[in-house]
Coordinates of C-alpha atoms in Angstrom, one line a residue:
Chain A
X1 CA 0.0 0.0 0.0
X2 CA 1.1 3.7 -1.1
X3 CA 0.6 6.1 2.1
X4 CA 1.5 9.8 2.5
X5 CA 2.3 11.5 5.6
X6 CA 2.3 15.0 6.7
X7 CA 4.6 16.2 9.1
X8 CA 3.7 20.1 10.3
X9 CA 6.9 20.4 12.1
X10 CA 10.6 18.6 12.0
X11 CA 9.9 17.5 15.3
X12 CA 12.8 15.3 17.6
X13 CA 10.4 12.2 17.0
X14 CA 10.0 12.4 13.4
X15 CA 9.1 8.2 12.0
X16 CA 10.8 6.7 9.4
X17 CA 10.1 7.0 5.5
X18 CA 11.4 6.1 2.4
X19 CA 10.8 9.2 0.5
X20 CA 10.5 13.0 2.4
X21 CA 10.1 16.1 0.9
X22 CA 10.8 18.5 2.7
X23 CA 9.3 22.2 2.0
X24 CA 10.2 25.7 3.0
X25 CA 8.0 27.8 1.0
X26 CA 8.8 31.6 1.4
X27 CA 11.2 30.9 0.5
X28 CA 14.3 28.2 1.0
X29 CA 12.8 25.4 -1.0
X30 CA 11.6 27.9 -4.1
X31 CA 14.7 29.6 -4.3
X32 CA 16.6 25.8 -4.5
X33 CA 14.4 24.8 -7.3
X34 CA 15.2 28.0 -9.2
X35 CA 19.1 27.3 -8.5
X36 CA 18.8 24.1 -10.0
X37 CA 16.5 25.7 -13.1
X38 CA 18.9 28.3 -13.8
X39 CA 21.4 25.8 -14.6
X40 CA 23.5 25.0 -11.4
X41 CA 25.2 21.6 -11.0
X42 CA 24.9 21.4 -7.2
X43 CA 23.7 22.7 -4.3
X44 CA 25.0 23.1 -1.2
X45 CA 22.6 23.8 2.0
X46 CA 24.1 25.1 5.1
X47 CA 22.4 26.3 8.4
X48 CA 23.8 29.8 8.5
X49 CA 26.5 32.3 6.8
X50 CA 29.3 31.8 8.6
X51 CA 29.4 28.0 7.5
X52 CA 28.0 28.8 4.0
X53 CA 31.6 32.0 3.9
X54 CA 33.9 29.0 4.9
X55 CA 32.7 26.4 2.8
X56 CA 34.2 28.4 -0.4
X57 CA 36.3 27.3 -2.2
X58 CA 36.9 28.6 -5.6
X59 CA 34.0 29.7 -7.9
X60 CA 31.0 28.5 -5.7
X61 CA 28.3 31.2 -5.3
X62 CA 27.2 32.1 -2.1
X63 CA 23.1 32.2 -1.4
X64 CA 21.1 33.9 1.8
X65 CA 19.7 36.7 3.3
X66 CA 19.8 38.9 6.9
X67 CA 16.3 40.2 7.1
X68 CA 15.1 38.9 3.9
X69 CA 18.1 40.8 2.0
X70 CA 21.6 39.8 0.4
X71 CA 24.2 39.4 2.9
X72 CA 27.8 41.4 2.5
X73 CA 29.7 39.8 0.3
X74 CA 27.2 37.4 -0.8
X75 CA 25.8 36.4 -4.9
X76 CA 22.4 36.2 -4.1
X77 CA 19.4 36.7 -1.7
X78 CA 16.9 34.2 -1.0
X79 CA 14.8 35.6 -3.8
X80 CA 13.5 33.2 -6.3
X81 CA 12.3 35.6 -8.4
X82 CA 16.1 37.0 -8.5
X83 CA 17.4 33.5 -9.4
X84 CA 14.9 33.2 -12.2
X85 CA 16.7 35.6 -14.4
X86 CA 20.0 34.1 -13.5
X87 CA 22.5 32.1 -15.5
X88 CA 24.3 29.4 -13.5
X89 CA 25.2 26.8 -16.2
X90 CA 27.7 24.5 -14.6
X91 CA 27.9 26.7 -11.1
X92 CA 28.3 25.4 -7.9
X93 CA 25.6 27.4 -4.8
X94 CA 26.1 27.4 -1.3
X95 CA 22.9 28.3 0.0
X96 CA 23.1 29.2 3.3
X97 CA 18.9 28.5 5.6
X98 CA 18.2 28.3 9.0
X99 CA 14.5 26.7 8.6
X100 CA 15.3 24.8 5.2
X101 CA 18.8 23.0 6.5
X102 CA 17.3 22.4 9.4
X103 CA 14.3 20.1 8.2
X104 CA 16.7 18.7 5.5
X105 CA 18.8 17.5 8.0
X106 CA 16.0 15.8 10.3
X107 CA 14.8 14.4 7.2
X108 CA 18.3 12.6 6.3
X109 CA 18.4 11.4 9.4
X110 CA 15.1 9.3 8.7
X111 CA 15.0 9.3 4.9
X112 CA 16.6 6.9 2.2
X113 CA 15.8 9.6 0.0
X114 CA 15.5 13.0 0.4
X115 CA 14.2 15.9 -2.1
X116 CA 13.2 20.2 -2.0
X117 CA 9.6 20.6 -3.1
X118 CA 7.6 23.7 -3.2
X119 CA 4.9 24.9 -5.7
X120 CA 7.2 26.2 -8.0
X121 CA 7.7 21.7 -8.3
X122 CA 5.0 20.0 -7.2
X123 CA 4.1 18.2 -9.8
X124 CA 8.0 17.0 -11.0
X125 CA 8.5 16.4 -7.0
X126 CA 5.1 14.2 -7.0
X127 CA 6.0 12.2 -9.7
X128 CA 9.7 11.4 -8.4
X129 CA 8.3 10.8 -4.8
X130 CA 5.7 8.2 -6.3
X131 CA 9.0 6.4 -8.4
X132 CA 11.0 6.3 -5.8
X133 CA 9.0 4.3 -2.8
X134 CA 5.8 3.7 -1.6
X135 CA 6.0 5.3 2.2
X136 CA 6.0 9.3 1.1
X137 CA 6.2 11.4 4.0
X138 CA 6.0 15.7 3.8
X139 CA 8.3 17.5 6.1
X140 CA 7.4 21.4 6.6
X141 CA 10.1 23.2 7.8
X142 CA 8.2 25.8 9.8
X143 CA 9.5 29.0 11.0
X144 CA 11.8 29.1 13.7
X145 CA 10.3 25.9 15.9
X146 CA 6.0 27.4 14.7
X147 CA 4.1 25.6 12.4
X148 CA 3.7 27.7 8.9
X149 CA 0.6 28.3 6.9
X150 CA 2.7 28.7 3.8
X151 CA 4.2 25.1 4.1
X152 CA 1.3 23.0 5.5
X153 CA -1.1 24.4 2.6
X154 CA 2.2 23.7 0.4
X155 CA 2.4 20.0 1.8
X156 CA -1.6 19.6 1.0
X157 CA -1.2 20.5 -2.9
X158 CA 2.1 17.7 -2.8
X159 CA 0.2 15.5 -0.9
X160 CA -3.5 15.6 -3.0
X161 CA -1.3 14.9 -6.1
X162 CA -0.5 12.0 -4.1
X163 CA -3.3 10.8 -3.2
X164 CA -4.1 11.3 -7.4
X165 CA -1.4 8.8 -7.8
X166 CA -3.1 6.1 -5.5
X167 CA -1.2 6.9 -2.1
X168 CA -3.7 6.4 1.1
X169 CA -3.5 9.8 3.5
X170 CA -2.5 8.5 6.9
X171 CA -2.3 10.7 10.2
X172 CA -3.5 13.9 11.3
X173 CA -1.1 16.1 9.5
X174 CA -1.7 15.0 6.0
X175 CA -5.4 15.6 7.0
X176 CA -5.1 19.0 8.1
X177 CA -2.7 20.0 5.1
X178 CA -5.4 18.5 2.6
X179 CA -8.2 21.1 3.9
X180 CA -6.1 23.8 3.7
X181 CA -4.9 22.9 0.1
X182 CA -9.0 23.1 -1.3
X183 CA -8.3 27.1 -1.0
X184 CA -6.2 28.9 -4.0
X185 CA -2.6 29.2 -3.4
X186 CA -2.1 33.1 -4.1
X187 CA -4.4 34.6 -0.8
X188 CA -3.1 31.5 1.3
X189 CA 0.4 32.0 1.0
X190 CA -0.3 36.2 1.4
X191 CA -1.8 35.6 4.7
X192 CA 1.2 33.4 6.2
X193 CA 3.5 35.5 9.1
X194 CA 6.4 34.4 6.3
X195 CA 4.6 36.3 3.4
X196 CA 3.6 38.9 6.0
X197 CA 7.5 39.7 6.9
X198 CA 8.7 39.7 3.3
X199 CA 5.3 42.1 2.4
X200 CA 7.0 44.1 5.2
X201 CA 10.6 44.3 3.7
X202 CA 8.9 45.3 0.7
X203 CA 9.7 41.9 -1.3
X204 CA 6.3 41.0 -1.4
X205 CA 6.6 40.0 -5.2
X206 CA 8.5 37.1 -4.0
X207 CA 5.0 35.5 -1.9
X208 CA 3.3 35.8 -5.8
X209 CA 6.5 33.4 -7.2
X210 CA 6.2 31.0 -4.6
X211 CA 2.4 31.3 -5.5
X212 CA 3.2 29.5 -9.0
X213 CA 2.3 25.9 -9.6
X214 CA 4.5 23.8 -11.8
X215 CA 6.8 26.6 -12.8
X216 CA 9.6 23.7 -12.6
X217 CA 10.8 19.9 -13.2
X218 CA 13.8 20.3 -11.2
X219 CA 13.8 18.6 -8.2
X220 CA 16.6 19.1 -5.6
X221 CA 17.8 15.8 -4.1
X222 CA 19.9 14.8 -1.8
X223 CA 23.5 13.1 -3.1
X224 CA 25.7 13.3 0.0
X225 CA 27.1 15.0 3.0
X226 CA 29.9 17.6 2.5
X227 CA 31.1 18.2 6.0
X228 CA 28.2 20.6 7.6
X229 CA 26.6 20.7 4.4
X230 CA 24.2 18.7 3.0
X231 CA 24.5 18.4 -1.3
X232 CA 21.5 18.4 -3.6
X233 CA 21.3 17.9 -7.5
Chain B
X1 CA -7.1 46.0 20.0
X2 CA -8.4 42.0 20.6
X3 CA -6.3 39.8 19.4
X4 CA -6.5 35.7 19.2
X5 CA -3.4 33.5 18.5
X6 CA -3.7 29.6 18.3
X7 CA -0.5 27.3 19.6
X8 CA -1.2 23.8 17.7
X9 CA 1.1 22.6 20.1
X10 CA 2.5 23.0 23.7
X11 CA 6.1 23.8 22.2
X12 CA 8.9 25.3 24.6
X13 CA 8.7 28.8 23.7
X14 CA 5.2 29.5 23.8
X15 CA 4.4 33.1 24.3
X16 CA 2.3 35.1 26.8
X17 CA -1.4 35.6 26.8
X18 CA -4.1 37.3 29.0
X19 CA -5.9 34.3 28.9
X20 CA -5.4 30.6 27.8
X21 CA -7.9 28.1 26.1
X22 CA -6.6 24.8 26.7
X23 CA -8.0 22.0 24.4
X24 CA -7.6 18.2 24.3
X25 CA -11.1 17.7 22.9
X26 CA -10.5 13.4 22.8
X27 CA -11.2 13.5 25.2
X28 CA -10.1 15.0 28.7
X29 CA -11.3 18.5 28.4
X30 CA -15.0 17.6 27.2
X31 CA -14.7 14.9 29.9
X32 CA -13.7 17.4 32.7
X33 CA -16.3 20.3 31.6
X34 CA -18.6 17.2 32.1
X35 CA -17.5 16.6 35.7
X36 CA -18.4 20.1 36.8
X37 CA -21.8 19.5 34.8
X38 CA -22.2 16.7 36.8
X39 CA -22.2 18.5 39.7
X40 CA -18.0 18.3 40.8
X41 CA -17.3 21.1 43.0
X42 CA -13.3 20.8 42.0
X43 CA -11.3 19.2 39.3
X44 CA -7.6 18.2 40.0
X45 CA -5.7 17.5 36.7
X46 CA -2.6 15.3 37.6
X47 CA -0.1 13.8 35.0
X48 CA -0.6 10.1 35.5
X49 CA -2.3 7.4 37.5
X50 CA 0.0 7.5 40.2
X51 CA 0.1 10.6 41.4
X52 CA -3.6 10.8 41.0
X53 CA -3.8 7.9 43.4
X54 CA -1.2 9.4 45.9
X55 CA -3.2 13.0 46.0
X56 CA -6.2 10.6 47.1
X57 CA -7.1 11.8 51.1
X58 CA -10.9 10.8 52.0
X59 CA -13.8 11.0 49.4
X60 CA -12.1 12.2 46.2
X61 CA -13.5 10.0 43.0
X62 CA -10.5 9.1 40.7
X63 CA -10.8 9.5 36.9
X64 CA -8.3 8.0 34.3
X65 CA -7.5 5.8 31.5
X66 CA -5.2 2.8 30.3
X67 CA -5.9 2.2 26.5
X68 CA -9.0 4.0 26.6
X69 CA -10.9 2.2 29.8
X70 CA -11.0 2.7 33.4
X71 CA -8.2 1.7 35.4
X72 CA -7.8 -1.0 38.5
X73 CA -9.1 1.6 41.6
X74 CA -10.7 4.4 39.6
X75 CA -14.3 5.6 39.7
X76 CA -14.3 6.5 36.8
X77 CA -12.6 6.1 32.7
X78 CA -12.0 9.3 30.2
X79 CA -15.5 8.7 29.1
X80 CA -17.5 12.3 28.9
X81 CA -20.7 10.2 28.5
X82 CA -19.9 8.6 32.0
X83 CA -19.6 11.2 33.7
X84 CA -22.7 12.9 31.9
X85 CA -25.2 10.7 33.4
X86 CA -23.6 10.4 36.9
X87 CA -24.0 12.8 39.7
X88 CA -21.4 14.2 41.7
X89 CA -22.7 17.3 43.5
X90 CA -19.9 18.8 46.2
X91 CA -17.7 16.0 44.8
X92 CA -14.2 16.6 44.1
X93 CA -12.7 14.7 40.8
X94 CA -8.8 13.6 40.5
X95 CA -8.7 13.8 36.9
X96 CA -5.1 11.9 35.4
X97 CA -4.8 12.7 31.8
X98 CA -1.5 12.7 29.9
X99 CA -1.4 15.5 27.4
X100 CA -4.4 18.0 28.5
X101 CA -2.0 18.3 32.1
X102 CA 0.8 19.0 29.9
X103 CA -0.6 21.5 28.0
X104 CA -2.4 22.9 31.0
X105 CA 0.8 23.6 32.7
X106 CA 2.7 25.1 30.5
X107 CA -0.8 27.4 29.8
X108 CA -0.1 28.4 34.0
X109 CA 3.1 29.3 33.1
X110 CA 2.5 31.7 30.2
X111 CA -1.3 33.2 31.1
X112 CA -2.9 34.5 33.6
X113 CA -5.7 33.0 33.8
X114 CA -6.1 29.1 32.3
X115 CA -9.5 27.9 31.6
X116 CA -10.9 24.3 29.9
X117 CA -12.2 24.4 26.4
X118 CA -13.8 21.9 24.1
X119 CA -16.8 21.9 21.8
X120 CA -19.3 21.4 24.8
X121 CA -18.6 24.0 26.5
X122 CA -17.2 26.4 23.5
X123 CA -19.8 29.4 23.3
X124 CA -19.7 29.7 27.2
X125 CA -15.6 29.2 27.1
X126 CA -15.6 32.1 24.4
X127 CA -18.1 34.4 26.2
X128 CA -15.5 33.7 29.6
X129 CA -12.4 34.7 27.8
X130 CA -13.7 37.4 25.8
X131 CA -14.9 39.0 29.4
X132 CA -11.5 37.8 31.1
X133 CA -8.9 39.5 28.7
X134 CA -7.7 41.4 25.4
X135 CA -5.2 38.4 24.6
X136 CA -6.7 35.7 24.3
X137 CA -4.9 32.2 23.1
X138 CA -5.9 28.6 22.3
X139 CA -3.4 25.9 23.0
X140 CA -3.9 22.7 21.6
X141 CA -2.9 19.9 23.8
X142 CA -1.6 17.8 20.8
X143 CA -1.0 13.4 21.3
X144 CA 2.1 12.7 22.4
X145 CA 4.0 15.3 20.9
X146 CA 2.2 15.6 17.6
X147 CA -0.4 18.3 16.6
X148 CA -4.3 16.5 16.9
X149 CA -6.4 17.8 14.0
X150 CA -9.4 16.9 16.7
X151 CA -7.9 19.8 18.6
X152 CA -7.1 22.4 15.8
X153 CA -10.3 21.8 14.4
X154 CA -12.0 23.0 18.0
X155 CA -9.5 25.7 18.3
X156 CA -11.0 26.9 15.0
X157 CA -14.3 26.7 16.2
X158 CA -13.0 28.6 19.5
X159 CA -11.5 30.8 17.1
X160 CA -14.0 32.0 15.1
X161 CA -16.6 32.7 17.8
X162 CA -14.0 34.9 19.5
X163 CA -13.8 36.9 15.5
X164 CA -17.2 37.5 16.4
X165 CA -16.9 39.3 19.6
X166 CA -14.6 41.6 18.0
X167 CA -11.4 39.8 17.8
X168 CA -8.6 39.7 15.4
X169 CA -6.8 36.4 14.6
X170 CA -2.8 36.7 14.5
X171 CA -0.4 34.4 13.6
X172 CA -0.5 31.1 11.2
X173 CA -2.0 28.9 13.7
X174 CA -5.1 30.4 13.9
X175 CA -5.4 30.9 10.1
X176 CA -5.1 26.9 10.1
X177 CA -7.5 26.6 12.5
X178 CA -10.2 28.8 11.0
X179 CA -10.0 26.9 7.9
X180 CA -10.5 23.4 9.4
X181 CA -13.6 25.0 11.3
X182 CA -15.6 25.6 7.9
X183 CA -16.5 22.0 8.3
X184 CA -19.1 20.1 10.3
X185 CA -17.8 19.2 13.7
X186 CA -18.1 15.1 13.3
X187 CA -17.2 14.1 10.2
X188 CA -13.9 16.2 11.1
X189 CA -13.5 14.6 14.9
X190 CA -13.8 11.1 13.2
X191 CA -11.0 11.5 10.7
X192 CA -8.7 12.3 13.9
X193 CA -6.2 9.3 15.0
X194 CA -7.4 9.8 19.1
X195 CA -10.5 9.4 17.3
X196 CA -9.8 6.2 15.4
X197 CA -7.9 5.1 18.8
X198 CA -11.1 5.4 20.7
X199 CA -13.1 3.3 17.3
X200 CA -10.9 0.3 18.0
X201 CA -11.0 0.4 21.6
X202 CA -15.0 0.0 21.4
X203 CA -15.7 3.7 22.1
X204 CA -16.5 5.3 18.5
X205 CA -19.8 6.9 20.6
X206 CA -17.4 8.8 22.9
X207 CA -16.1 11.1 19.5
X208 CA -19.9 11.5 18.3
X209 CA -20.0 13.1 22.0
X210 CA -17.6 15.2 22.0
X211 CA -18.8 16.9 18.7
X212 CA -21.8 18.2 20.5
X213 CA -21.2 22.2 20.2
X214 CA -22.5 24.6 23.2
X215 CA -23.9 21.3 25.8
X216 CA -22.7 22.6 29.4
X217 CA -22.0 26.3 30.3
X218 CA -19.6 25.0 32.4
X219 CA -15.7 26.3 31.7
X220 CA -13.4 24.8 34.3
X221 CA -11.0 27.7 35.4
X222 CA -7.2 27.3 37.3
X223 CA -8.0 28.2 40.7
X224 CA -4.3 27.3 42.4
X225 CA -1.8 24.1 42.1
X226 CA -1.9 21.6 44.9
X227 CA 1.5 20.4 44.8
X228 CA 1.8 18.6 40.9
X229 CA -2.0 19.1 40.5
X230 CA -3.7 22.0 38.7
X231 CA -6.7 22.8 40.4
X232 CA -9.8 23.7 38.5
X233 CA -13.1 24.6 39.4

């Protein structure tokens, strides 16, 4: 039997699966999809700036924001909509996520495979999920330890594709995510505290990106380990 | 300005309120606003079945469960229909539940006043808080460590009356919340895993009890601690 979970948090006691995707909507999981679109060859996620500055080594690009904005010295933000217009053929991104790396990480520990969704990739991230085992489980990453709007609706539109391709919803979670994702994605994303802070840094343009469905086949998975880091493709 | 927050779970860093709404609605708090219907003149919520058992002087009735049913000793299980055709008038109930005591305490350490909620008692629970404070906020008790949709679906409902008495919801959790509470009460408790627990134990009725909306006026409030038991009257 195929059966999808929904985790609302990367909580200490998170169960086994063979598949997780894990989302960070606004924006850590958008912006990785757009990385990988744009033509990078890898992706590097690490918890904070500091390890994301001494991870280079020559020619990666450095990812990540202080208050939604580029860092000093850094290539990018943690704008999607920025990375859209980019050309990375071939690049290397560390891609530096408090939120994002942290779920990621949870979700190696209990994962054989591991993958980035958003909206921006349902629908590529679906059908890899679906080829790759039977036991699916969605991991939202939350903001700072609180359950987010943006990621459990985002975990309901993953997880009714799921159940599209014959997966049985099991547990509370997966319940919860599926009413929320019978309302449009535009308002419910706009009315999450992450839209809400970017709205506030005047970035709101980003919340409409996220907003897209199936913008993307490029799903972000995880290939190894790089000391801190953990390295999608 | 009147503002409503929901918690879908009893994390850590839980922030301050006026007043708390704590709701384990499968079934401990419909099963304590049931005792004070019943006539109870107090209601001590202890963690387990021991320390219920040790708080025991002369005349107190002892309420708990083990899988679902009544325990060796006790007078009575978690069972709000129990209690609803017994009569316990002056009585005082030791009440050992796992998650609603969890959730209650860390309420007492973050409100200022702590009070019982559940879909039997919500309109009176609302029309309490509403009169008790400006900040008002629903915790949900959560099962062992995971958010309930049983519990975030009453928090809607707790939710949404309070909307309409002038309050404004903040924060993702109560944007969840109010989602799940545009649907009808059973159909919503039955799709909840304490539900389906309480379906394979025999006591499927219990749920269809608890979905009863506005039964008791009764909203048991924190009157003191009495060494590890909350004290609610």
């Amino acid at each position: 039997m195929k059966r999808v979970r929904v985790h609302p948090l990367p909580l200490a006691a998170l169960p086994e699966a063979e598949v997780m995707l894990v989302v960070d909507v606004i924006r850590a999981t958008s912006t990785a999809v757009m990385f990988l679109e744009a033509g990078a060859q890898a992706l590097w996620l690490t918890a904070n700036l500091e390890a994301a500055r001494a991870l280079r080594r020559n020619g990666e690009l450095l990812a990540g924001e202080v208050g939604g904005l580029r860092p000093e010295g850094f290539d990018f933000g943690n704008s999607p909509r920025e990375v859209a217009v980019a050309e990375l053929w071939g690049r290397t991104v560390i891609h530096a996520t408090t939120n994002g790396t942290k779920a990621a990480h949870k979700a190696a520990q209990v994962a054989r495979e591991v993958m980035l969704a958003s909206l921006l990739n349902a629908p590529a991230a679906v059908q890899q999920a679906a080829r790759l085992g039977d036991e699916v489980a969605i991991l939202c990453a939350g903001k700072e330890g609180q359950v987010g709007l943006d990621d459990l609706y985002t975990a309901g539109v993953l997880a009714q594709a799921l159940l599209a391709e014959g997966f049985e919803p099991v547990g509370d979670g997966v319940q919860m995510a599926l009413h929320l994702a019978q309302k449009p994605a535009r308002p419910l994303l706009e009315a999450s505290e992450a839209a809400l802070a970017l709205v506030r840094e005047g970035l709101g343009e980003d919340v409409a990106f996220c907003a897209q469905l199936g913008l993307s086949e490029r799903v972000p998975r995880l290939l190894e380990r790089r000391g801190e880091a953990l390295v999608f493709a």
